[in-house]
mmCIF file of C-alpha atoms in Angstrom:
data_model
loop_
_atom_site.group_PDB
_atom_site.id
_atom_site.type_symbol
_atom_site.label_atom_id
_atom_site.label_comp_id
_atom_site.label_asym_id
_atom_site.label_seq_id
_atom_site.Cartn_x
_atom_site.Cartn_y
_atom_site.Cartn_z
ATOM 1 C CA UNK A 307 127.106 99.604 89.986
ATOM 2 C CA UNK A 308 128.736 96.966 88.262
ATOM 3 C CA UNK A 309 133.001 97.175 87.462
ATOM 4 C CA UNK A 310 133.205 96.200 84.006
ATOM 5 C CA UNK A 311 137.063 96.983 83.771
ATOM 6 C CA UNK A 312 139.971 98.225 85.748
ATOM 7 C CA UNK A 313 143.334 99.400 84.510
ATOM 8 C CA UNK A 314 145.977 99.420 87.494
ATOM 9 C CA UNK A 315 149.556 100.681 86.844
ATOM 10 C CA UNK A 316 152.736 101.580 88.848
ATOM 11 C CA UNK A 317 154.427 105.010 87.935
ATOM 12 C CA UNK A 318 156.867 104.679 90.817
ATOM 13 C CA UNK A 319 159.001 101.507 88.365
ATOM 14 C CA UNK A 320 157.350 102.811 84.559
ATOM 15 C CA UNK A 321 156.022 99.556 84.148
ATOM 16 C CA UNK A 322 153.359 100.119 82.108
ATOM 17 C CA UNK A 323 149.487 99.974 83.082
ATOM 18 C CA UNK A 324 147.420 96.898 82.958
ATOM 19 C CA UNK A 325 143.560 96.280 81.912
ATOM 20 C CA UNK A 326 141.833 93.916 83.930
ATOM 21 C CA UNK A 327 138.272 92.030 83.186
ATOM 22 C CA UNK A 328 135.525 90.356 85.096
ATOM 23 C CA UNK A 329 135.937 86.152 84.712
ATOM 24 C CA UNK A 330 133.122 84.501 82.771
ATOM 25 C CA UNK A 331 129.842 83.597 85.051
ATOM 26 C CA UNK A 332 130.989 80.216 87.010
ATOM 27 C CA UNK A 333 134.538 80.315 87.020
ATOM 28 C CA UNK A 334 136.094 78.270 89.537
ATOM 29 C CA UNK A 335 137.489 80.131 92.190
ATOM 30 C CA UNK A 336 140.793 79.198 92.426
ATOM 31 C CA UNK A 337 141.083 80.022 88.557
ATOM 32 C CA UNK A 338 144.056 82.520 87.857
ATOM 33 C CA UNK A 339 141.292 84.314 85.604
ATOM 34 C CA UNK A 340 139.288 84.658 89.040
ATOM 35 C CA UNK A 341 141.996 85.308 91.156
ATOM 36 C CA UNK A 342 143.718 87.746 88.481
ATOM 37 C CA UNK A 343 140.474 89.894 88.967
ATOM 38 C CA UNK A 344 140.052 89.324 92.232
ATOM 39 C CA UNK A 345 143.469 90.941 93.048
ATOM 40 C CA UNK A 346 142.889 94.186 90.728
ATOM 41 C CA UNK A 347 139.473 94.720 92.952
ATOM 42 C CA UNK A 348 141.933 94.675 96.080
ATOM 43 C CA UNK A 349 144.554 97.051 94.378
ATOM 44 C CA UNK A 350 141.146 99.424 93.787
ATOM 45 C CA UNK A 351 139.987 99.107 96.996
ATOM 46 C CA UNK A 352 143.403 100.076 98.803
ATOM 47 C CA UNK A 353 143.684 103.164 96.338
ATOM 48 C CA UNK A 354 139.907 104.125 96.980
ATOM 49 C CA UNK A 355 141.001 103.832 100.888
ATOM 50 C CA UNK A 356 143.851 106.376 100.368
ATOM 51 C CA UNK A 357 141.890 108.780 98.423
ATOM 52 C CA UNK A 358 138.712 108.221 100.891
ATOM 53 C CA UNK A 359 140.665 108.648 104.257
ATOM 54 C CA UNK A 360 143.135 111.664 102.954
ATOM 55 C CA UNK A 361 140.950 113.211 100.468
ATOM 56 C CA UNK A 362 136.861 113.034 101.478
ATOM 57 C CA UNK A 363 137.658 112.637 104.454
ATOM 58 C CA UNK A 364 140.865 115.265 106.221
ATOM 59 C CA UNK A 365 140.952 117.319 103.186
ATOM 60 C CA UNK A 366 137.913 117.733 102.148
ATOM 61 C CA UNK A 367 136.110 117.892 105.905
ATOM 62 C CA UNK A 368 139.088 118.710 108.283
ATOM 63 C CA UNK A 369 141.187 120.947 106.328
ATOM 64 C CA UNK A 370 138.397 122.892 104.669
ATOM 65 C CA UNK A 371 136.291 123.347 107.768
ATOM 66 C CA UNK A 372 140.091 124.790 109.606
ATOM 67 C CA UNK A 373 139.933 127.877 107.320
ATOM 68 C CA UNK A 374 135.873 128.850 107.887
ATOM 69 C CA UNK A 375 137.055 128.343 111.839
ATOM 70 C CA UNK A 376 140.261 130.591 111.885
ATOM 71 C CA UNK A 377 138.461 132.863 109.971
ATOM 72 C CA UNK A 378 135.090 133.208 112.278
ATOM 73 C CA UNK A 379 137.666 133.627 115.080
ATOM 74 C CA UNK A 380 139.484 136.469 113.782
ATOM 75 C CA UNK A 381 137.124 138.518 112.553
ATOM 76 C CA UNK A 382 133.989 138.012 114.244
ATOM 77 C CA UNK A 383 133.473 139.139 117.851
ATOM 78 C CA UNK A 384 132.054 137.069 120.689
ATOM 79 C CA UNK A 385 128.656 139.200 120.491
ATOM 80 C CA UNK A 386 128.305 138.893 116.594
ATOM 81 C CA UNK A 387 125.318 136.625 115.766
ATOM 82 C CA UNK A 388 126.850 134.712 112.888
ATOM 83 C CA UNK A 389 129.811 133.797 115.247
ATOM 84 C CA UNK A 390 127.171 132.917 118.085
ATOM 85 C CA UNK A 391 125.311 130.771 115.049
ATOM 86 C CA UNK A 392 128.858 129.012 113.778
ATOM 87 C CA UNK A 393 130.199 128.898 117.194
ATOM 88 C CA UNK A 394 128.684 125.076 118.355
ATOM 89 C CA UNK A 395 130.354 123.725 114.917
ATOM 90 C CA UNK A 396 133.799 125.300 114.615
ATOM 91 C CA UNK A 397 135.054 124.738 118.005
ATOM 92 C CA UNK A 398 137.871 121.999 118.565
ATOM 93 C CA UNK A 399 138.528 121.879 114.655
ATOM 94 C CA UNK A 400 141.783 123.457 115.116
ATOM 95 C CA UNK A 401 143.584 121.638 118.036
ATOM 96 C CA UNK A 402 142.332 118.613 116.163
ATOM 97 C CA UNK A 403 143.718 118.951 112.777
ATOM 98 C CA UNK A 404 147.050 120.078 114.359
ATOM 99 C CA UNK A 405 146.986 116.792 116.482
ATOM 100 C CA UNK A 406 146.598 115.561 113.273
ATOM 101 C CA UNK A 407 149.397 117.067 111.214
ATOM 102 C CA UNK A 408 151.628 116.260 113.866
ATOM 103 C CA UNK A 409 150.882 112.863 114.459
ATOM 104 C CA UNK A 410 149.239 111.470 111.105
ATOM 105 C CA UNK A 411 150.787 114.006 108.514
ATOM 106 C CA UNK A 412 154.191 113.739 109.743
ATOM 107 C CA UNK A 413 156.724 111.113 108.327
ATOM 108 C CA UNK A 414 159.220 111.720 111.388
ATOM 109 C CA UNK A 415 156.489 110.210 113.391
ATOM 110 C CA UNK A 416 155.575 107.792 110.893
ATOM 111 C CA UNK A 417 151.838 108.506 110.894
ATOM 112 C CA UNK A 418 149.622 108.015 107.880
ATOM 113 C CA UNK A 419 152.869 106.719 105.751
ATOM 114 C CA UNK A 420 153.769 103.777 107.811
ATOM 115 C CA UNK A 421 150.127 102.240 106.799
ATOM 116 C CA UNK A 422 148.886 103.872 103.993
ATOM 117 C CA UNK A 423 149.798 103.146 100.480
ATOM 118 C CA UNK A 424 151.065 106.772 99.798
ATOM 119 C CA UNK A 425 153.425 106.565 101.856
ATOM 120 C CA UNK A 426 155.553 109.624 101.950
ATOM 121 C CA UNK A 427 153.720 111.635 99.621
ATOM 122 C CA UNK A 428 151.046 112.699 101.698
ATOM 123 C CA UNK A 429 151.281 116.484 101.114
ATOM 124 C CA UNK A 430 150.919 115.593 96.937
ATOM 125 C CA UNK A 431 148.517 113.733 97.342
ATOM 126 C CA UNK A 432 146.737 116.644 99.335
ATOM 127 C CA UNK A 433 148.129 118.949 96.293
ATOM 128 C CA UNK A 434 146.460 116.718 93.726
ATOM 129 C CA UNK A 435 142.818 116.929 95.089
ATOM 130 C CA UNK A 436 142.678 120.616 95.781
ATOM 131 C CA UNK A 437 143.798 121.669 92.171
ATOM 132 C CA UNK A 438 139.935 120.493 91.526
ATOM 133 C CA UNK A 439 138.486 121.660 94.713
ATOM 134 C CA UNK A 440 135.422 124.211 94.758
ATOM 135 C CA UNK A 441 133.261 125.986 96.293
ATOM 136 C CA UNK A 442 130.472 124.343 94.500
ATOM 137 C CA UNK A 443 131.642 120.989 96.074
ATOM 138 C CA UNK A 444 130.394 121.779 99.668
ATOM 139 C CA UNK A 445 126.571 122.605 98.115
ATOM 140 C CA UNK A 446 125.364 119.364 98.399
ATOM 141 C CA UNK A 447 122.142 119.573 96.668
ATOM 142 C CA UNK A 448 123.950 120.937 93.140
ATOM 143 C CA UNK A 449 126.236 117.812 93.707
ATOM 144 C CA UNK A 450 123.082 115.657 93.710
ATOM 145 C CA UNK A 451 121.908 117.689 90.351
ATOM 146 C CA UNK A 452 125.452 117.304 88.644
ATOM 147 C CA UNK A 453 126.311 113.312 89.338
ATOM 148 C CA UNK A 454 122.605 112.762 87.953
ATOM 149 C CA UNK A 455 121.570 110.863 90.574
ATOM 150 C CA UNK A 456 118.587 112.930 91.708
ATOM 151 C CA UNK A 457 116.089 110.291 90.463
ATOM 152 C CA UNK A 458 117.699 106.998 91.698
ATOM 153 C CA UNK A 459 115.842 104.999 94.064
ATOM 154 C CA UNK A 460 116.535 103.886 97.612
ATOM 155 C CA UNK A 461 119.651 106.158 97.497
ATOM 156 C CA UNK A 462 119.494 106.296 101.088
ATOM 157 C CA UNK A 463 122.724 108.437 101.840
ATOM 158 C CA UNK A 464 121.169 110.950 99.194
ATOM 159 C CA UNK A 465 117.630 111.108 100.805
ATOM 160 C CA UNK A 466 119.206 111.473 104.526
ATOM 161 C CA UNK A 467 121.607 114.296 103.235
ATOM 162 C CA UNK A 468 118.947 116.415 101.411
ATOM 163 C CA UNK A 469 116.478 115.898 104.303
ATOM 164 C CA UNK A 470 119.045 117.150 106.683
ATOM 165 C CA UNK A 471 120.510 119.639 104.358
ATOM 166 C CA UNK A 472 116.719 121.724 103.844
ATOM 167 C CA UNK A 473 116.601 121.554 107.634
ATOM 168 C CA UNK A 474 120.289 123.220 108.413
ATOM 169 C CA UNK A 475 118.727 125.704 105.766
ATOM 170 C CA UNK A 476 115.958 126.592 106.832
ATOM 171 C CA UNK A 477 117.376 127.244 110.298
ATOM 172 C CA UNK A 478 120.010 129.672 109.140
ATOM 173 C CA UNK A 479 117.330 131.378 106.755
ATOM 174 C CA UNK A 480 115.943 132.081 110.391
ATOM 175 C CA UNK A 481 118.514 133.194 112.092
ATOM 176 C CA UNK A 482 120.078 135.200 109.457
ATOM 177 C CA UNK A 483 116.707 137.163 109.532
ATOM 178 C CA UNK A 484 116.917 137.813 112.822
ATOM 179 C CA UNK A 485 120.458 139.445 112.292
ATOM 180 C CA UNK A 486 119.664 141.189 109.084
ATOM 181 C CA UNK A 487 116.672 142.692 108.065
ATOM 182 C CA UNK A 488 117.376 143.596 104.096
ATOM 183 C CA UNK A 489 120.499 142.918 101.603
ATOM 184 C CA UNK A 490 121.933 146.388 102.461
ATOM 185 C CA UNK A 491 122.587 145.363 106.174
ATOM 186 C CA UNK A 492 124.778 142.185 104.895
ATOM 187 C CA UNK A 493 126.562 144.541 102.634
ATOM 188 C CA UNK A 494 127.569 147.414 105.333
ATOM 189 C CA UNK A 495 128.679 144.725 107.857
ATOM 190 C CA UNK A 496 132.080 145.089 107.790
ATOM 191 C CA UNK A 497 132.360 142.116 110.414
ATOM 192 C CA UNK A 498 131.209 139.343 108.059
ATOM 193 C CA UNK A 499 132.492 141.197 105.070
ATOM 194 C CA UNK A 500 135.856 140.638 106.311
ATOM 195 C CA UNK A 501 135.286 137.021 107.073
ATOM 196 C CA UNK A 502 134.398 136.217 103.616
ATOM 197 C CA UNK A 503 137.799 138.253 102.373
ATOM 198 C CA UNK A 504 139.324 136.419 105.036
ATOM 199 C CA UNK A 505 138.318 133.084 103.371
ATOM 200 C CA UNK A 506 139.602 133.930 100.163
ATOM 201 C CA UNK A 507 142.768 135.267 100.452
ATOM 202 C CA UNK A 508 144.105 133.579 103.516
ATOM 203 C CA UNK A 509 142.291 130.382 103.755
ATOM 204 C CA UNK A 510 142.324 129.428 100.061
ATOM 205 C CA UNK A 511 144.808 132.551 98.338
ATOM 206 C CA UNK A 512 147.010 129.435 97.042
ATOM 207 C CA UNK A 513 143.849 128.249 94.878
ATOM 208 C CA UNK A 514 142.706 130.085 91.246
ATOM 209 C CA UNK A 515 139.625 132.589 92.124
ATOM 210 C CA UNK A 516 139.805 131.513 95.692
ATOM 211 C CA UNK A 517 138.544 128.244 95.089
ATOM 212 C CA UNK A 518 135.047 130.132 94.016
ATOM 213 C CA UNK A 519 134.380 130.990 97.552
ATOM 214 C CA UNK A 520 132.660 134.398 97.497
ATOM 215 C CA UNK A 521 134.681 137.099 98.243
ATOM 216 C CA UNK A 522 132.465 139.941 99.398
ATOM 217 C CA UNK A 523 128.954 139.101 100.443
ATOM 218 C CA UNK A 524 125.888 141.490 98.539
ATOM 219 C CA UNK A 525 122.904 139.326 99.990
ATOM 220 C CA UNK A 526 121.355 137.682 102.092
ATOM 221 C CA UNK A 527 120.393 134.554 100.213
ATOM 222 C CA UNK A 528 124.528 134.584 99.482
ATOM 223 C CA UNK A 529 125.180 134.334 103.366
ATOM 224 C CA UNK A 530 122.617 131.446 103.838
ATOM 225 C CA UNK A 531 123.989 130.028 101.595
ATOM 226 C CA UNK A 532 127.819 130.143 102.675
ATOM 227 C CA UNK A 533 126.691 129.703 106.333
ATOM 228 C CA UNK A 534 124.447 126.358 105.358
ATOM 229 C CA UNK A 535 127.055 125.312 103.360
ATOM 230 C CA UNK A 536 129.906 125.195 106.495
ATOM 231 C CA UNK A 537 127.690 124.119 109.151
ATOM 232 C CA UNK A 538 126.570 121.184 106.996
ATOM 233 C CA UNK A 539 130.466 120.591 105.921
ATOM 234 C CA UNK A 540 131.286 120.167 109.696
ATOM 235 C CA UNK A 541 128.311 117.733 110.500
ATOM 236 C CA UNK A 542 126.622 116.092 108.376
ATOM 237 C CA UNK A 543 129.207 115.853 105.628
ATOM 238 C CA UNK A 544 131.921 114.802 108.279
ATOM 239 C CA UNK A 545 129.553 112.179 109.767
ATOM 240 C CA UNK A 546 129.110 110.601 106.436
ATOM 241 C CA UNK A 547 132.809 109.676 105.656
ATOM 242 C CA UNK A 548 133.953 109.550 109.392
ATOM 243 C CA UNK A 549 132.125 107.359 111.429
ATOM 244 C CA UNK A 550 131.614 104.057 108.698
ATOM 245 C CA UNK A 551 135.309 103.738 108.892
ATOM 246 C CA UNK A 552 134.479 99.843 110.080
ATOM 247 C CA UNK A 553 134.138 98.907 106.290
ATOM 248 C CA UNK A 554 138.261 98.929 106.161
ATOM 249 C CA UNK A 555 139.369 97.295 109.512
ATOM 250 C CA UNK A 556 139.246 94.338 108.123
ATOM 251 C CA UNK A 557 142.472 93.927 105.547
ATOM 252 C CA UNK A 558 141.484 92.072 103.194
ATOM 253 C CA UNK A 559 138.427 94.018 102.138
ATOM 254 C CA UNK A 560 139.779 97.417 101.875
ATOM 255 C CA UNK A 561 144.246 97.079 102.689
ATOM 256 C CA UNK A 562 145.578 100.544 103.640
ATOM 257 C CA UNK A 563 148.312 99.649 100.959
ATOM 258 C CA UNK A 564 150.045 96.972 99.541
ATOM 259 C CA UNK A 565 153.208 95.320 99.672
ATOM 260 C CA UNK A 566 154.036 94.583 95.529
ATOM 261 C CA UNK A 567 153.395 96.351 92.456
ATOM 262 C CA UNK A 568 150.510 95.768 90.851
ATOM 263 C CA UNK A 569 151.146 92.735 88.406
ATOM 264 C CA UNK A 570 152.052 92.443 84.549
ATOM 265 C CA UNK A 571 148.997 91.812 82.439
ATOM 266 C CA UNK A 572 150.844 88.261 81.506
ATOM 267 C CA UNK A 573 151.380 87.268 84.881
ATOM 268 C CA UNK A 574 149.433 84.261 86.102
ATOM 269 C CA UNK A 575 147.362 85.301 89.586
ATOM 270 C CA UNK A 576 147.835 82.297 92.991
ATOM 271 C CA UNK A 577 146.004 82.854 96.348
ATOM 272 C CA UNK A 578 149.765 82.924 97.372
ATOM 273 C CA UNK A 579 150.662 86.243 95.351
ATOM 274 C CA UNK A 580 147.641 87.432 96.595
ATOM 275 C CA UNK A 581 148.989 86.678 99.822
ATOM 276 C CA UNK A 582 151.929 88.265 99.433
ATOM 277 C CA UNK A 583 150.558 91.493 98.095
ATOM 278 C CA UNK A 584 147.954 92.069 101.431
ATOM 279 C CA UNK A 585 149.876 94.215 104.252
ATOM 280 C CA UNK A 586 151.811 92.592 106.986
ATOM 281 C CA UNK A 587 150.159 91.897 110.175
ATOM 282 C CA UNK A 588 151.262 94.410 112.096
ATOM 283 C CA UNK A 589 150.379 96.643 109.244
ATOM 284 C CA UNK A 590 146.778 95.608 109.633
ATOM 285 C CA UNK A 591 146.295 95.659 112.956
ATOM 286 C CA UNK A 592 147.074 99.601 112.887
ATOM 287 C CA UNK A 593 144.942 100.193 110.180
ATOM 288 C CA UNK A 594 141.948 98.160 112.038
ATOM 289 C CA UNK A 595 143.128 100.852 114.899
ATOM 290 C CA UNK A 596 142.678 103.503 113.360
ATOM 291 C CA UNK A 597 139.366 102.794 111.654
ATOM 292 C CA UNK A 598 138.144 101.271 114.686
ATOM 293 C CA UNK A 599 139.112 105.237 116.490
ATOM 294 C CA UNK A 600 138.009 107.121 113.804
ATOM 295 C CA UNK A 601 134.433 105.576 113.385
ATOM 296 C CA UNK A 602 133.495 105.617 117.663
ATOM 297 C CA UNK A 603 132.293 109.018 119.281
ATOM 298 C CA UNK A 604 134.477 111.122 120.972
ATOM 299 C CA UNK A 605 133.980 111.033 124.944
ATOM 300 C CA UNK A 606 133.291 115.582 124.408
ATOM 301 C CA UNK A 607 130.949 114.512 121.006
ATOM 302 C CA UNK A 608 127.990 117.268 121.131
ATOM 303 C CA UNK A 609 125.110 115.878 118.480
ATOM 304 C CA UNK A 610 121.933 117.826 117.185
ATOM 305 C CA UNK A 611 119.721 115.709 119.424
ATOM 306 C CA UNK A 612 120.686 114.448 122.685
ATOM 307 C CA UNK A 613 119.630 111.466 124.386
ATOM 308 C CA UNK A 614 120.225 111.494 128.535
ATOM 309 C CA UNK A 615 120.352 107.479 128.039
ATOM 310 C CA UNK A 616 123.358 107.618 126.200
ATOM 311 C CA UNK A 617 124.619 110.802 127.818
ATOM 312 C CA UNK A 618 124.393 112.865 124.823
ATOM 313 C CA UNK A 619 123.695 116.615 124.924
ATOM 314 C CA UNK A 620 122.347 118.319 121.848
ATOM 315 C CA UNK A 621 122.680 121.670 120.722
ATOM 316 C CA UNK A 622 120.557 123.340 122.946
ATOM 317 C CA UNK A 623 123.234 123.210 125.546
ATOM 318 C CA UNK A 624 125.861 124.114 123.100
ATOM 319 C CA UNK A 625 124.324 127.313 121.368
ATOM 320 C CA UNK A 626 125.315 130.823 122.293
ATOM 321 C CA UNK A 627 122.599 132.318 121.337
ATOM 322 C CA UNK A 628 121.035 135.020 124.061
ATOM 323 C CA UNK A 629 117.665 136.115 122.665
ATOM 324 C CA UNK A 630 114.792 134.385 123.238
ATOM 325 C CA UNK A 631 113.997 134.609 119.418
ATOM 326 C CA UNK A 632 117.553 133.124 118.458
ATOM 327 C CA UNK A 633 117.070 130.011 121.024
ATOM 328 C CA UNK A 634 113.277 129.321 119.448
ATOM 329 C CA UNK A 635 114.762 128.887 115.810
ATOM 330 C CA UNK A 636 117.202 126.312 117.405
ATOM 331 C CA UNK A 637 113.916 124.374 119.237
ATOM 332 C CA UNK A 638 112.043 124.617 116.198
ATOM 333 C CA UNK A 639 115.315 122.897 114.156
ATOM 334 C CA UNK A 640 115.584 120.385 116.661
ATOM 335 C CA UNK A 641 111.890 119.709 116.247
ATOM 336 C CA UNK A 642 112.593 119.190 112.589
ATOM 337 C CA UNK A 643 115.020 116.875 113.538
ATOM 338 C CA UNK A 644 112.768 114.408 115.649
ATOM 339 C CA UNK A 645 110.194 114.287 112.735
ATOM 340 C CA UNK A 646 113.297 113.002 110.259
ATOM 341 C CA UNK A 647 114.619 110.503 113.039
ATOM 342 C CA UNK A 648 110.771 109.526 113.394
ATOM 343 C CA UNK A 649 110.745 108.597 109.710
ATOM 344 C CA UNK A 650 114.489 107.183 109.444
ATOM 345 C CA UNK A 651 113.279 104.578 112.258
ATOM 346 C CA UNK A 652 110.379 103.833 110.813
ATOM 347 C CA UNK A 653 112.166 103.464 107.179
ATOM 348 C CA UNK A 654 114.363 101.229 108.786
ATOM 349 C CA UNK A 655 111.631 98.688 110.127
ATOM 350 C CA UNK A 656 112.138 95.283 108.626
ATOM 351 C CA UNK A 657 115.770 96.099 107.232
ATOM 352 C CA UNK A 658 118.522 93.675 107.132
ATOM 353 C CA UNK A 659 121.057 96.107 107.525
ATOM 354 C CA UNK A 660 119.212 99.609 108.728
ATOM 355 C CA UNK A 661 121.027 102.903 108.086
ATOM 356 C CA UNK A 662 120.981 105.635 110.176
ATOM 357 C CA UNK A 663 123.944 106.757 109.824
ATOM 358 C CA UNK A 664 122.614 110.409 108.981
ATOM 359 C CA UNK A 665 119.861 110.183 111.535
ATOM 360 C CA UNK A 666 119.684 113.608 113.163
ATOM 361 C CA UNK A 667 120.639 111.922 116.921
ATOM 362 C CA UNK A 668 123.840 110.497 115.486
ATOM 363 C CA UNK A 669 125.513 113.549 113.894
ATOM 364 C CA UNK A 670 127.819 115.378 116.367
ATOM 365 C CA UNK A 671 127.695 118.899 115.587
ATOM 366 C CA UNK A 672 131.633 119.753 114.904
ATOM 367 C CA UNK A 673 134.664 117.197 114.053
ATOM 368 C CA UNK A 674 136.330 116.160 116.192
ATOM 369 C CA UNK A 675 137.799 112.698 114.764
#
């Protein structure tokens, strides 16, 4: 994609917003009209940060994976085999999004607004993106359908996603059968009834229609569907905004915020005021921390494949599943899994930059960063 325009403006002073526009081809460089648009792509950049790390990232990931957890835990028992199935990728999300809130989220400890361009309105911010938040938005093939960009090629983060996405599938569509033999057993199971209602009116009641989540389950193709939809949330989805959190540690490129207000549209742009607009060393430095923390493993990190080289244990050591038929639907998965990693290597053969970001052996299996 090419920008073609961007409009800044600051609501905190009413000064009113400004339209911005790519210099002609061969501009010099130190030309105000470069540097003029050269600063607007920084001011985009530092909001696209803030939305990224609060929004697709602990909002969308972290705080909407906390409600499918507290919910499995209070209503489904230990023995219950949707509980043994969610088990592996719900564990630790609580403790860490309340390390989180209480060290990130909260301006007495300065957290999140002593780097971040939002400052102290965190918690709007958070307000602001779930007024449009859905249940749709965590089916990751109709996303794919609805942004149109089913048909676009190389779209590696798309191809890794679906691939991964049919496999988490079909491996629930396995071990739901297992559990359920016909649409009238989902219905009288009071268990996972309840979880559903649980999801609804505790976990989103402060949304309109419960955020679309299902309320009452009536089949079985509705419970794959919910149950693909969370593991995949806590995994793959997680994986894919947490762990290329490099991109911003250095300031320049993507600023956590910014120290003046974006410019009038008559003002003439210097290297200095562009300068003086990038965040403070110090300022830096913790947001190079913090995306430096947030895009390494976790010492506990669990992944779908493990590799004894790099002492990584897969999910075969973290299921909970008892019955001989439950633990082959988890080999065959992982088999599934080694055939995609087999083909993201080989894709990645001759490539300047290779991504395997997505590969099955580098998704941990819960969040916990």
């Amino acid at each position: 994609m090419i920008p073609v325009l961007i409009r800044l403006e600051n609501r905190n002073d009413g000064k009113p917003q400004t339209w911005w526009t790519p210099p002609k081809p061969g501009t010099d460089k130190e030309d105000p009209e470069y540097l003029k648009w050269l600063l607007a792509k920084i001011y985009f950049r530092s909001s696209d940060l803030n939305r990224y790390s609060l929004c697709a990232h602990f909002a969308r990931a972290h705080g909407v994976g906390e409600s499918f957890g507290v919910a499995a835990y209070r209503n489904l028992p230990n023995a219950h085999p949707i509980l043994r199935l969610l088990q592996p990728h719900i564990q630790g999300i609580v403790p860490v999004n309340v390390q989180a809130r209480v060290i990130f989220m909260n301006p007495e400890e300065g957290g999140f607004s002593m780097f971040l361009g939002v400052g102290d309105e965190t918690r709007k911010v958070f307000d602001n993106y779930y007024k449009q938040f859905c249940y749709e938005e965590l089916l990751f093939p109709k996303g794919v359908e609805d942004r149109g960009v089913k048909d676009i090629p190389e779209y590696l983060h798309r191809d890794d996603m679906m691939a991964n996405w049919k496999i988490i599938e079909s491996y629930v569509i396995e071990m739901v059968g297992l559990a359920y033999l016909s649409d009238e057993d989902v219905q009288k199971d009071e268990e996972i009834q309840n979880f559903c209602k649980e999801i609804v009116e505790n976990g989103f009641r402060r949304f309109e229609n419960g955020a679309g989540f299902p309320k009452s389950l009536s089949t079985k193709e509705k419970l794959i569907e919910l149950l693909t939809a969370i593991i995949f949330n806590f995994s793959f989805y997680h994986a894919s905004v947490n762990f290329q959190t490099f991109t911003y540690s250095f300031a320049p490129n993507f600023p956590t915020c910014m120290r003046m207000a974006p410019p009038n549209q008559d003002e003439v742009i210097t290297m200095d005021r562009i300068l003086d607009t990038l965040p403070v060393g110090e300022i830096a430095f913790l947001g190079y921390n913090v995306a430096y923390n947030l895009g390494v493993y976790s010492p506990i990190e669990r992944f779908f494949l493990g590799d004894a080289a790099e002492d990584k244990l897969g999910i075969i050591g973290e299921n909970m599943a008892v019955a001989p038929e439950q633990e082959a639907c988890i080999r065959r998965m992982a088999e599934r899994m080694r055939e995609l990693k087999v083909k993201i290597d080989a894709r990645n053969v001759g490539r300047y930059l290779k991504y395997d970001l997505l590969s099955p052996d580098n998704v941990p299996l819960t969040t916990q960063t």
